[in-house]
XYZ file of C-alpha atoms in Angstrom:
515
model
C 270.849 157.355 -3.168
C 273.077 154.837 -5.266
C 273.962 157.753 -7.865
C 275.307 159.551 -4.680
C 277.377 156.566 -2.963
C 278.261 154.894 -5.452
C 280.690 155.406 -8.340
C 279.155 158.461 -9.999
C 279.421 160.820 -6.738
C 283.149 161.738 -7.720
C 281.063 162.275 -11.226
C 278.615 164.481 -9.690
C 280.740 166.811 -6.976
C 282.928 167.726 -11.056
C 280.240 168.922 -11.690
C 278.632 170.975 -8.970
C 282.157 172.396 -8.794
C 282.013 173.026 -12.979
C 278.259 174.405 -12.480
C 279.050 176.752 -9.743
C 282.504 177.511 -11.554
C 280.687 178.659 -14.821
C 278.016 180.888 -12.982
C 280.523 182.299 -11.667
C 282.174 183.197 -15.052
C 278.925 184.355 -16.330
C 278.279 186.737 -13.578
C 281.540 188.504 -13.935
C 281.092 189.015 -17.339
C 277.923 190.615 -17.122
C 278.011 192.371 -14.063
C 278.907 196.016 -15.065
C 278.635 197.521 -11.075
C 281.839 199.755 -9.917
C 283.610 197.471 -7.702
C 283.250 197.637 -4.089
C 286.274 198.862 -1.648
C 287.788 195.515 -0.601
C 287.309 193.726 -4.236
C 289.218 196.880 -6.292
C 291.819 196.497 -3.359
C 292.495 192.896 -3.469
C 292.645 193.059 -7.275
C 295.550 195.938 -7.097
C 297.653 194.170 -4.989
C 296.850 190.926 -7.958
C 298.096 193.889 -10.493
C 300.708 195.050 -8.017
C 302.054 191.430 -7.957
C 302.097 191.102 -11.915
C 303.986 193.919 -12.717
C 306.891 192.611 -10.342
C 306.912 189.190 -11.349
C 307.159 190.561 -15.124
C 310.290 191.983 -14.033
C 311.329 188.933 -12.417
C 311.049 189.654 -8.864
C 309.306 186.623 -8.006
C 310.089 186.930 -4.453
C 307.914 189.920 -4.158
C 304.999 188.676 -2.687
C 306.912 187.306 0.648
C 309.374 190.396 1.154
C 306.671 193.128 0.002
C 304.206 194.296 3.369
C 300.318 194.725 2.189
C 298.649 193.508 5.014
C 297.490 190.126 3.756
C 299.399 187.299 3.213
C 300.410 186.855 -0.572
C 298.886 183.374 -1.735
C 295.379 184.779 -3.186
C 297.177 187.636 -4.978
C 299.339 185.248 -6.605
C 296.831 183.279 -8.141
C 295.305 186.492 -9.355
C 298.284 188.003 -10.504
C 299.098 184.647 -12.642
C 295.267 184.488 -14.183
C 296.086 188.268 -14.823
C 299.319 187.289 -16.550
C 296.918 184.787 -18.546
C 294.053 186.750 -19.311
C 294.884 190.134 -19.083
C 294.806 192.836 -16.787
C 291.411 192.663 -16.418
C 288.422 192.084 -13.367
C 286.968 189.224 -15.370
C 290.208 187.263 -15.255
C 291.259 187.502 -11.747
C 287.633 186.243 -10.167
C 287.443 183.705 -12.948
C 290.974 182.220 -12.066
C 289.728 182.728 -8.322
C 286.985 179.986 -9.277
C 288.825 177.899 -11.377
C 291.617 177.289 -8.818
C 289.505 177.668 -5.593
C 286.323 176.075 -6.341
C 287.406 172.804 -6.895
C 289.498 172.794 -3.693
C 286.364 173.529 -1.964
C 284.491 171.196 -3.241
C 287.295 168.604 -3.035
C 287.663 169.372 0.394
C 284.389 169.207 1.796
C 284.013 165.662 -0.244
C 286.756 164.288 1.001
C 286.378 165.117 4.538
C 282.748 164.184 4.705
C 283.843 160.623 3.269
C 286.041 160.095 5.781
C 284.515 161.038 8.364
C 280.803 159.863 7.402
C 280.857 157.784 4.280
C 280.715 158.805 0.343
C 276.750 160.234 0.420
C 277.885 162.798 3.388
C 280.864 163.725 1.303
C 278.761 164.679 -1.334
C 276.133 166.362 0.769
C 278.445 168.446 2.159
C 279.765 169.765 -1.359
C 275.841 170.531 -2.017
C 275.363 172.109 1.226
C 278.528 174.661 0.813
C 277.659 175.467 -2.561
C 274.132 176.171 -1.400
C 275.764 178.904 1.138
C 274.426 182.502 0.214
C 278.083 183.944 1.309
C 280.014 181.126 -0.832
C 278.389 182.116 -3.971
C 278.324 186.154 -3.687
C 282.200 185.886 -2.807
C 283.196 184.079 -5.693
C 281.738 186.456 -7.441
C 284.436 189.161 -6.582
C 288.016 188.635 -5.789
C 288.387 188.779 -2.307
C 290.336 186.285 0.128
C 287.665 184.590 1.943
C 286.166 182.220 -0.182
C 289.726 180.995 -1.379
C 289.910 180.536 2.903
C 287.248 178.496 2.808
C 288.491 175.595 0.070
C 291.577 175.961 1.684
C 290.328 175.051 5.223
C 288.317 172.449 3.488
C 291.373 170.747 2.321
C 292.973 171.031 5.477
C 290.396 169.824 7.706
C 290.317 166.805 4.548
C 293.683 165.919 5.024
C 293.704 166.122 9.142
C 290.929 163.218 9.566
C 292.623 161.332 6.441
C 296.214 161.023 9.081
C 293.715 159.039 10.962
C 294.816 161.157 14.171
C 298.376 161.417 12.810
C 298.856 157.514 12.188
C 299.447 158.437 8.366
C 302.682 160.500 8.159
C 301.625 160.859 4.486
C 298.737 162.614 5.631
C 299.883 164.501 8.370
C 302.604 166.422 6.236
C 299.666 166.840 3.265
C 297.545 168.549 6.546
C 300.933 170.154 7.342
C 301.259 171.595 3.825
C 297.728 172.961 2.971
C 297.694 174.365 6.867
C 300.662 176.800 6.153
C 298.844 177.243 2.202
C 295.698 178.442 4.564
C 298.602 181.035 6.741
C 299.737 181.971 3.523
C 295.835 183.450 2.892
C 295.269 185.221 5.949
C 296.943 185.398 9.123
C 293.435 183.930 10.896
C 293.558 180.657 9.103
C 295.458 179.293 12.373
C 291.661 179.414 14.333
C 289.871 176.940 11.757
C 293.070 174.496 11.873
C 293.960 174.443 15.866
C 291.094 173.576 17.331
C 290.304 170.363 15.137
C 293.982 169.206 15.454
C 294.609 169.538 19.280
C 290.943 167.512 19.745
C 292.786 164.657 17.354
C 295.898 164.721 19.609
C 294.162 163.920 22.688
C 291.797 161.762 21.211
C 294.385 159.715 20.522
C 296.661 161.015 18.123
C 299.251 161.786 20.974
C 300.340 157.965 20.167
C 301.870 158.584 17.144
C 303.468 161.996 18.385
C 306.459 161.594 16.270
C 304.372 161.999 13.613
C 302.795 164.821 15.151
C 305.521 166.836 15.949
C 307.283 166.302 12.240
C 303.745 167.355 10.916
C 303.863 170.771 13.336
C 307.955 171.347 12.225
C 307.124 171.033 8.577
C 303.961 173.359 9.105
C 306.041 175.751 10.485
C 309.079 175.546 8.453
C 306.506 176.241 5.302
C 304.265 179.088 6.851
C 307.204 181.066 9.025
C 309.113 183.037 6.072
C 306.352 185.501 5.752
C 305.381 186.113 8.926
C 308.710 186.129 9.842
C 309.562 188.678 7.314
C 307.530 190.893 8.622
C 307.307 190.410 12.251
C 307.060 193.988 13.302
C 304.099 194.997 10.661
C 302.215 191.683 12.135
C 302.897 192.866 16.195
C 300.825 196.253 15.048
C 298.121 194.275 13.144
C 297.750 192.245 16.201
C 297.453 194.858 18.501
C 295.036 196.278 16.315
C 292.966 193.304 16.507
C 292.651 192.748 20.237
C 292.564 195.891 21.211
C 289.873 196.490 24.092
C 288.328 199.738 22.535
C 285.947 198.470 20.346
C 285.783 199.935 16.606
C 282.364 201.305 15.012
C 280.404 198.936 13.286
C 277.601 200.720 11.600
C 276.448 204.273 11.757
C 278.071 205.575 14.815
C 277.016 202.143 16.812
C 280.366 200.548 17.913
C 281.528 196.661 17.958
C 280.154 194.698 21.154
C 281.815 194.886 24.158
C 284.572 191.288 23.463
C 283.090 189.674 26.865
C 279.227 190.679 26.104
C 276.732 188.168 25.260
C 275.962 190.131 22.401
C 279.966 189.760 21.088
C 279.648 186.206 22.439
C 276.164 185.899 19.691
C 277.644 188.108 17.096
C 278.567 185.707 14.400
C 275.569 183.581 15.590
C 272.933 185.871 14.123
C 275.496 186.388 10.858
C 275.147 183.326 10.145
C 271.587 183.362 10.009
C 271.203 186.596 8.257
C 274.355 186.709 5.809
C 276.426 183.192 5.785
C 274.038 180.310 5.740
C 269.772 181.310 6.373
C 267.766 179.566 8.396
C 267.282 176.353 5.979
C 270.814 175.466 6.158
C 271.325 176.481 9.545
C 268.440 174.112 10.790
C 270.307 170.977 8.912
C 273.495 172.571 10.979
C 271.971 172.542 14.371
C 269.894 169.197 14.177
C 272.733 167.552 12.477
C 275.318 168.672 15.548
C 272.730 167.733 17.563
C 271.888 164.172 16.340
C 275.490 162.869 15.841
C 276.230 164.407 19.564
C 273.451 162.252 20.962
C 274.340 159.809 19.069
C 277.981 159.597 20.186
C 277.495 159.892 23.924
C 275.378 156.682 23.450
C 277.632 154.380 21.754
C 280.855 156.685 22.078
C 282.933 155.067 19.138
C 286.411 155.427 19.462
C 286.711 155.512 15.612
C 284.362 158.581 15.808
C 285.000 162.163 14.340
C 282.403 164.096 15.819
C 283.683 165.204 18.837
C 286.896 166.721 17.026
C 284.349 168.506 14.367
C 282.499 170.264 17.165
C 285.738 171.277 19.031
C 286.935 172.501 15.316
C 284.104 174.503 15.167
C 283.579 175.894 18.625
C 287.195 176.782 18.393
C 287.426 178.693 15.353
C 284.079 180.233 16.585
C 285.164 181.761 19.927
C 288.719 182.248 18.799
C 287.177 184.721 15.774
C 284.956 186.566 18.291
C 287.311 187.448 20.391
C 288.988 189.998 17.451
C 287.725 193.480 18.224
C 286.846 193.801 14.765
C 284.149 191.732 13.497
C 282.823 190.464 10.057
C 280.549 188.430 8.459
C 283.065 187.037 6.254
C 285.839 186.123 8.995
C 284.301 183.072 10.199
C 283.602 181.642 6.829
C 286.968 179.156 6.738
C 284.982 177.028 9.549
C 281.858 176.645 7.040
C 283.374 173.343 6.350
C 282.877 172.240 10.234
C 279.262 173.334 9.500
C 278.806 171.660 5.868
C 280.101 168.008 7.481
C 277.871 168.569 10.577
C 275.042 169.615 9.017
C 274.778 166.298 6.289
C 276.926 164.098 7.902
C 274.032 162.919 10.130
C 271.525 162.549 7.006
C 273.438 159.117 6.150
C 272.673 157.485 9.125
C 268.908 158.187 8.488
C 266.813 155.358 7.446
C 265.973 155.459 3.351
C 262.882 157.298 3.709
C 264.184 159.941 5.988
C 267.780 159.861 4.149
C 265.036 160.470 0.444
C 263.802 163.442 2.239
C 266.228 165.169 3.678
C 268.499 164.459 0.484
C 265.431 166.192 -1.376
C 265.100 169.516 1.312
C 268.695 170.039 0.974
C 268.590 170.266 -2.901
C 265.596 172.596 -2.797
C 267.835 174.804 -0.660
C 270.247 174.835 -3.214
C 268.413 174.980 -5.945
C 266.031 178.342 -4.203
C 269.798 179.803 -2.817
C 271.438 179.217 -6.517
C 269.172 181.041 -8.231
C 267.731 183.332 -6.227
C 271.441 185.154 -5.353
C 272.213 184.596 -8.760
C 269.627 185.451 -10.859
C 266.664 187.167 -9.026
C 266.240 190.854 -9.133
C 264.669 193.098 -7.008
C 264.532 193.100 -3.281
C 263.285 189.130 -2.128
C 263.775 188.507 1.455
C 261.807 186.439 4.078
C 262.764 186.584 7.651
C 261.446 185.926 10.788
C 261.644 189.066 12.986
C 261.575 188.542 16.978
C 260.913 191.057 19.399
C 263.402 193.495 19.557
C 265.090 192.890 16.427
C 267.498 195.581 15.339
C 268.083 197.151 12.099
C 271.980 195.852 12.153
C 273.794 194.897 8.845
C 273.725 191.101 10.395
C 269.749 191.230 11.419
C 270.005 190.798 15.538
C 267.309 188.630 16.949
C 265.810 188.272 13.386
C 266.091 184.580 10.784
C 265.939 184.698 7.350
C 264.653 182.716 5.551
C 265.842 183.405 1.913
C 267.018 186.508 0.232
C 268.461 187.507 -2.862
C 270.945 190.164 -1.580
C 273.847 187.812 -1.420
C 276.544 189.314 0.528
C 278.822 190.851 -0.727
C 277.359 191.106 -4.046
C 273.420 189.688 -5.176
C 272.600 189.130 -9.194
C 274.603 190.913 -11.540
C 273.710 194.307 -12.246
C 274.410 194.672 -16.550
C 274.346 198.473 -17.553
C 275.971 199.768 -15.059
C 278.959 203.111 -15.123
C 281.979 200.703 -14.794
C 282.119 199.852 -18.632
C 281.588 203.172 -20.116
C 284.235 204.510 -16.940
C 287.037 202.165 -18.444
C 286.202 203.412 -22.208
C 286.373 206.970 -20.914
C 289.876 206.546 -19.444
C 290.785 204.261 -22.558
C 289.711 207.388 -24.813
C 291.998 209.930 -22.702
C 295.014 207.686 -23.070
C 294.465 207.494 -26.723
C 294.599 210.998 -26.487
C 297.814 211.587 -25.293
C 297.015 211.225 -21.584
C 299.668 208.951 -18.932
C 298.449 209.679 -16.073
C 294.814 210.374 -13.941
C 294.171 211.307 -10.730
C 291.100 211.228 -9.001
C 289.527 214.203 -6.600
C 289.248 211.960 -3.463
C 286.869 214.259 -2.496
C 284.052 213.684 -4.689
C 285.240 210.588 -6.104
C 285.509 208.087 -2.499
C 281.758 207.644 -1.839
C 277.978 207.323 -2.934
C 278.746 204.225 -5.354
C 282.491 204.911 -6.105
C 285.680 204.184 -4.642
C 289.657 205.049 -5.158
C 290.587 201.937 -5.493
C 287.808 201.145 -7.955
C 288.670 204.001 -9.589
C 292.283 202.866 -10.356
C 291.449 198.930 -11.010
C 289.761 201.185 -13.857
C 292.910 203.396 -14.422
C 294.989 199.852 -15.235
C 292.334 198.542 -17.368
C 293.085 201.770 -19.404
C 297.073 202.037 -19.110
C 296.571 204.865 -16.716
C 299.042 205.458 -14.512
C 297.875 206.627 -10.783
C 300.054 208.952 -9.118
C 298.021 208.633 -6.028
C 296.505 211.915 -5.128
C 299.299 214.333 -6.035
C 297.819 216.070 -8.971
C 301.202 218.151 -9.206
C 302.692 214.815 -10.444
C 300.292 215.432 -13.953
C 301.389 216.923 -17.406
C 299.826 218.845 -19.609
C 298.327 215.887 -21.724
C 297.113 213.676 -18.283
C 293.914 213.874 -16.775
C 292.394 215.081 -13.566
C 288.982 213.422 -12.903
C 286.193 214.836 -10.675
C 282.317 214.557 -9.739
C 279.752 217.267 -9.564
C 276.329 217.476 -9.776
C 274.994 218.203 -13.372
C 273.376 221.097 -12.588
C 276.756 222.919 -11.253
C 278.580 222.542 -14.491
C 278.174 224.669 -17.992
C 278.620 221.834 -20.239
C 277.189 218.571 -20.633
C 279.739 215.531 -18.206
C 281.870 213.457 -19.656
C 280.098 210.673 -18.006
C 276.427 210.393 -16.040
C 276.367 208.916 -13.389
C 273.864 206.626 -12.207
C 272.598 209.682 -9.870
C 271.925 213.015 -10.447
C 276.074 213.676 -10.828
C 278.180 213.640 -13.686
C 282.046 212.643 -14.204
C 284.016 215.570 -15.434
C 287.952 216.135 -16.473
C 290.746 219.131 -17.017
C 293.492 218.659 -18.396
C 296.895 218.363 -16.512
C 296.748 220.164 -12.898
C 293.354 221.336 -12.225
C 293.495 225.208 -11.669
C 290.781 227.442 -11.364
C 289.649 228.703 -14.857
C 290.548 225.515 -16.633
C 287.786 223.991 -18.988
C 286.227 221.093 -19.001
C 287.806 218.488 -21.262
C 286.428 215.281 -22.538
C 288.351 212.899 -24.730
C 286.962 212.754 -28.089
C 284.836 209.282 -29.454
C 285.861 206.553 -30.882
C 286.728 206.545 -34.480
């Protein structure tokens, strides 16, 4: 317990961050899998952003409409600009500059809001999170949601309820950093910051309301910018007609019990599992008791759970729903579910120390490393076959969401070096039959994170756009075609090309080997 509180904690959260950072590094650079919709996607609009700031528009990322705010891209487009227009680089500089704010984050507010061993307790228990360490293994926006959050909910208890202007504008700052991530951020922020105002931070409301000007001086020019797309998006959002989830089996009703429950059960099944949700629940638990006797004034807990319970019920009430929405508020779940442990007497505070590292040792490597299918979970009576396990626990699993162990040998390498041999030659351009080419495995947007890896250019789907040299790139099963593919598959398909605009009687062209 005296490694964690005293002077080598700072010592030892460097280097959970640096252990989870170069994990992270491994995976991607053996993980040969063709990238799934929303990781291709995120890591155009990264490639997107590069090309324009290379011309000097550095503006582009606030005046340009992609749907998501532009901080995350940015990052990836500068680790691009760094280490090449590559997957490897932008997840890597995803870790390197996201990690560590997690981690920070989490520290920081667990010190001040429970001493030095819950700061550190909570960096072990987020780390530990299934969800935190299969996200950094893509680039996606959510775990870079999550530091940031962290940071912010760091900096909001550090103001002491707005007493510290210092602090408020820092919380001011790193709020409008978290708008500039995804429009959402503004659920894991407000609740935590209106229970600090009435708990007493209404005193220094000067403070306060320079805090709330400079937030909104920093995080308007986007949104601002594009005020129309966002009305649309936000229609979209809150619409009453609810989407389909899975299968043909729509969303919950927004005012059902089983909307009300949704990201309950996704947090047992694809966030958290039941280990780290049991330290959640008897942690909130315990300090709650434990506040209504003695009610300190100096006391964060009550602003924690209204942080939480806000975020929670202001993200369910979205018509769409997803696993990975709520994941911002993990921090409100990391400090209540260790903060509690340091209040434990030293035997308890040994053991729980010691449970909580098992969990993160079992989570680390069994999302990390562990192949096959290994899942325990506690199945109820009338548990459904949903993707987020309804009226069923688990108990560990190496599935990770989105993305479990690496998976070496995979198409994606030998896809890039078949693109990379059509360029060589004499091929510009590709385009991809969205037909065959959108499904079982594969995606368009995969497809041309690929193309750029190359120095393909993708015309989108217009195949009249191609000369005579470019490519057109299909899939068909083996069987159908009179000549070996150009690729296999991991199936029972192959990857086939013509040259320039495919027209019936056109033969079957692979680019020649490597010399």
């Amino acid at each position: 317990m005296r490694v964690l509180e005293g002077r080598l904690d700072k010592v030892l959260v460097a280097g959970l961050a640096g252990g989870f950072i170069a994990i992270s590094v491994w995976w991607a650079q053996t993980d040969d899998r063709v990238p799934n919709g929303d990781n291709a996607k995120h890591t155009l609009h990264a490639f997107s952003y590069l090309d324009q700031f290379q011309l000097g528009h550095w503006l582009f990322g606030i005046l340009h409409w992609t749907h998501y705010p532009p901080l995350v891209h940015v990052v990836g487009a500068l680790g691009a600009w760094v280490g090449g227009t590559t997957g490897d680089a932008v997840v890597i500089t995803e870790n390197v500059v996201f990690v560590p704010l997690l981690a920070l984050g989490c520290y920081g507010a667990g010190t001040v809001a429970f001493g030095r061993l819950a700061g550190v307790l909570a960096v072990v228990f987020v780390l530990a999170a299934p969800m935190i360490i299969s996200l950094f293994h893509v680039f996606m926006l959510d775990g870079p949601g999550a530091a940031v959050a962290a940071v912010s909910v760091w900096f909001l208890l550090a103001s002491r309820r707005f007493q510290s202007l210092p602090w408020t504008l820092a919380a001011a700052c790193a709020a409008a950093a978290g708008m500039y991530v995804k429009a959402t951020f503004i659920f894991f922020v407000a609740g935590l910051a209106l229970a600090l105002l009435a708990r007493g931070g209404w005193r220094a409301w000067r403070h306060a309301v320079v805090g709330g000007g400079l937030f909104l001086l920093l995080a308007q020019p986007w949104y601002f910018a594009h005020l129309q797309d966002l009305r649309g998006l936000t229609t979209g959002a809150i619409q009453a007609q609810p989407a389909l989830w899975y299968g043909s089996v729509p969303y919950p009703d927004r005012w059902s019990l089983e909307n009300l429950t949704w990201y309950w059960w996704s947090l047992v099944n694809t966030q958290l599992y039941l280990p780290l949700v049991a330290f959640f629940l008897v942690g909130t638990v315990y300090l709650a008791v434990k506040w209504l006797r003695d009610r300190h004034t100096d006391s964060y807990v009550p602003e924690l759970i209204v942080g939480a319970l806000f975020a929670y019920l202001a993200i369910s009430v979205l018509s769409l729903d997803d696993p990975r929405y709520i994941l911002p508020g993990i921090v409100y779940v990391a400090l209540l579910g260790t903060g509690w442990i340091a209040s434990l007497p030293q035997t308890a505070k040994i053991f729980a120390v010691g449970v909580l590292g098992t969990v993160f040792l079992v989570n680390t490597l069994l999302v990390n490393y562990v192949r096959g299918e290994v899942t325990s979970r506690i199945a109820l009576p009338g548990t459904k076959p949903s993707p987020i396990g309804e009226r069923s626990f688990t108990v560990f699993s190496n599935r990770g969401y989105i993305e479990g162990h690496p998976q070496p040998g995979g198409v994606a390498p030998l896809f890039v070096d078949l693109l990379r041999r059509a360029r060589e030659d004499g091929a510009r351009r590709v385009v991809f039959q969205p037909e065959s080419l959108n499904n079982d495995g594969y995606s368009l947007d995969a497809l041309a994170v690929f193309a750029r890896y190359a120095g393909l250019e993708v015309p989108g789907f217009d195949w009249r756009a191609l000369a005579p040299n470019d490519i057109y790139v299909f899939r068909i099963a083996r069987t159908q075609a009179n000549r070996p593919a150009c690729l296999n598959s991991l199936d029972t398909t192959g990857i086939y090309m013509v040259k320039g605009q495919p027209k019936a009687g056109k033969p079957i062209y692979c680019p020649p080997t490597a010399r």
